[in-house]
């Protein structure tokens, strides 16, 4: 091996290590902007969400914490899954923990969230589990 190719091999090994390092981290979804997170925070913490999930999503009597330590409905806690559950709600028969007695209504029920508001609330909820 020439001097030159040895250096090339070392460079590639370095690059592999760097990309493996990035692969281990969850990339922040494009929708998780400071503006969306702030709007989502105010919607969540003044609207129906906090009545069941607690202020800051810490969990309450009727709904689980949203800190991502353990998901009941979501599989990976991805942004798309969060959007879906907020858009569709959770029917009573789909509730996993029987201590949660009330269905979660679609789009925050009376909040009647628009698509843009669902996205903002989802950005806030995503940020709660990716601190
Ligand atoms: C009437 C109470 C209630 C309200 C209001 C409510 N939720 Fe829920 N939420 C639930 C219940 C119940 C579940 C399912 C828990 C279970 O399966 O035991 C749930 C599940 C979730 C999940 C999935 C959690 C997991 O562990 O997989 C997310 C995210 C969520 N809610 C966000 C919201 C947001 C955002 C709002 C406001 C727009 C909201 N919820 C309003 C009761 C509520």
XYZ file of C-alpha atoms and ligand atoms in Angstrom:
174
model
C 0.000 0.000 0.000
C 1.295 3.457 -0.848
C 1.270 6.224 1.652
C -1.557 7.841 -0.264
C -4.033 4.908 -0.070
C -3.390 4.425 3.640
C -4.542 7.964 4.228
C -7.657 7.389 2.077
C -8.651 4.299 4.102
C -8.278 6.221 7.343
C -10.439 9.027 5.958
C -13.240 6.599 4.985
C -13.204 4.896 8.364
C -13.575 8.324 9.914
C -16.570 9.127 7.711
C -18.285 5.834 8.553
C -17.908 6.611 12.252
C -19.396 10.083 11.760
C -22.451 8.854 9.814
C -23.088 6.022 12.288
C -22.989 8.643 15.006
C -25.689 10.708 13.240
C -27.836 7.640 12.511
C -28.175 7.034 16.263
C -29.837 10.403 16.778
C -33.409 11.216 15.812
C -33.501 13.945 13.218
C -35.723 16.883 14.117
C -38.777 16.946 11.797
C -38.981 20.054 9.593
C -42.283 21.046 11.220
C -40.683 21.322 14.667
C -39.841 25.022 14.360
C -39.644 27.448 17.302
C -42.805 29.186 16.015
C -44.773 25.907 15.835
C -43.537 24.740 19.241
C -44.542 28.066 20.849
C -47.981 28.028 19.213
C -48.446 24.371 20.131
C -47.421 25.101 23.716
C -50.090 27.794 24.066
C -52.791 25.666 22.408
C -51.942 22.592 24.496
C -51.606 24.380 27.815
C -54.706 26.560 27.519
C -56.899 24.083 25.641
C -58.458 20.697 26.295
C -55.173 18.736 26.077
C -53.859 19.837 29.481
C -57.118 18.993 31.227
C -56.436 15.311 30.607
C -52.663 15.173 29.976
C -51.706 17.751 32.615
C -49.919 21.079 32.122
C -46.742 20.446 30.181
C -47.989 16.962 29.268
C -46.773 15.481 32.565
C -49.758 13.111 32.702
C -53.005 13.175 34.640
C -55.768 11.019 35.970
C -57.396 10.618 32.562
C -54.451 10.543 30.190
C -50.808 9.486 30.060
C -47.650 11.576 30.259
C -46.281 12.571 26.861
C -42.592 12.472 27.806
C -41.899 9.506 25.538
C -40.706 7.189 28.317
C -43.541 4.817 27.487
C -46.079 5.176 24.677
C -49.468 3.483 24.917
C -50.879 4.350 21.496
C -47.805 5.375 19.503
C -45.154 2.915 18.371
C -42.059 5.046 17.866
C -43.353 8.460 18.897
C -42.627 9.816 15.427
C -43.969 13.203 14.379
C -46.372 11.552 11.887
C -47.794 9.258 14.560
C -48.355 12.235 16.856
C -50.178 14.140 14.067
C -52.336 11.072 13.418
C -53.421 10.520 17.029
C -54.257 14.226 17.481
C -56.207 14.249 14.187
C -58.144 11.065 14.882
C -58.303 10.912 18.680
C -58.503 7.648 20.637
C -61.836 5.811 20.791
C -62.912 4.447 24.154
C -62.482 0.828 23.034
C -58.907 1.559 21.903
C -57.743 2.923 25.254
C -54.887 0.771 26.575
C -54.863 1.774 30.253
C -58.335 1.263 31.736
C -57.719 3.946 34.375
C -58.150 6.440 31.500
C -61.922 6.636 31.396
C -62.652 9.063 28.577
C -62.055 8.872 24.854
C -59.706 11.450 23.357
C -61.646 13.382 20.765
C -60.334 14.178 17.293
C -58.647 17.586 16.833
C -58.997 18.455 20.507
C -62.813 18.130 20.426
C -64.128 21.652 21.116
C -60.724 23.117 20.145
C -61.568 21.983 16.593
C -57.927 22.342 15.560
C -57.107 23.252 11.969
C -54.434 21.256 10.125
C -51.908 24.005 10.883
C -52.834 23.943 14.583
C -52.607 20.130 14.690
C -49.109 20.465 13.230
C -48.143 23.061 15.856
C -49.495 20.999 18.758
C -47.708 17.933 17.343
C -44.457 19.922 17.175
C -44.879 20.827 20.854
C -45.705 17.228 21.843
C -42.697 15.949 19.818
C -40.443 18.402 21.656
C -41.663 17.098 25.038
C -40.213 13.670 24.263
C -37.010 14.946 22.598
C -35.458 17.285 25.165
C -60.621 13.531 27.541
C -59.193 13.378 27.820
C -58.198 13.718 26.739
C -58.026 14.917 26.074
C -58.816 16.195 26.207
C -56.875 14.728 25.206
N -56.381 13.464 25.333
Fe -54.737 12.705 24.415
N -55.152 10.867 25.158
C -56.198 10.572 26.010
C -56.280 9.137 26.201
C -57.296 8.388 27.053
C -55.220 8.570 25.435
C -54.900 7.079 25.288
C -54.322 6.523 26.577
C -54.426 5.014 26.683
O -54.391 4.313 25.655
O -54.544 4.519 27.843
C -54.540 9.706 24.802
C -53.434 9.580 24.002
C -52.709 10.639 23.486
C -51.438 10.531 22.806
C -50.673 9.232 22.602
C -49.946 8.877 23.903
C -49.338 7.501 23.953
O -48.961 7.090 25.060
O -49.215 6.813 22.926
C -51.050 11.792 22.450
C -49.786 12.205 21.727
C -52.098 12.686 22.901
N -53.070 11.958 23.519
C -52.085 14.059 22.717
C -53.171 14.878 23.010
C -53.271 16.272 22.606
C -52.187 17.039 21.852
C -54.484 16.726 23.020
C -55.124 18.078 22.766
C -55.292 18.448 21.365
C -55.117 15.628 23.726
N -54.307 14.537 23.672
C -56.352 15.709 24.368
C -57.052 11.482 26.609
C -57.175 12.805 26.243
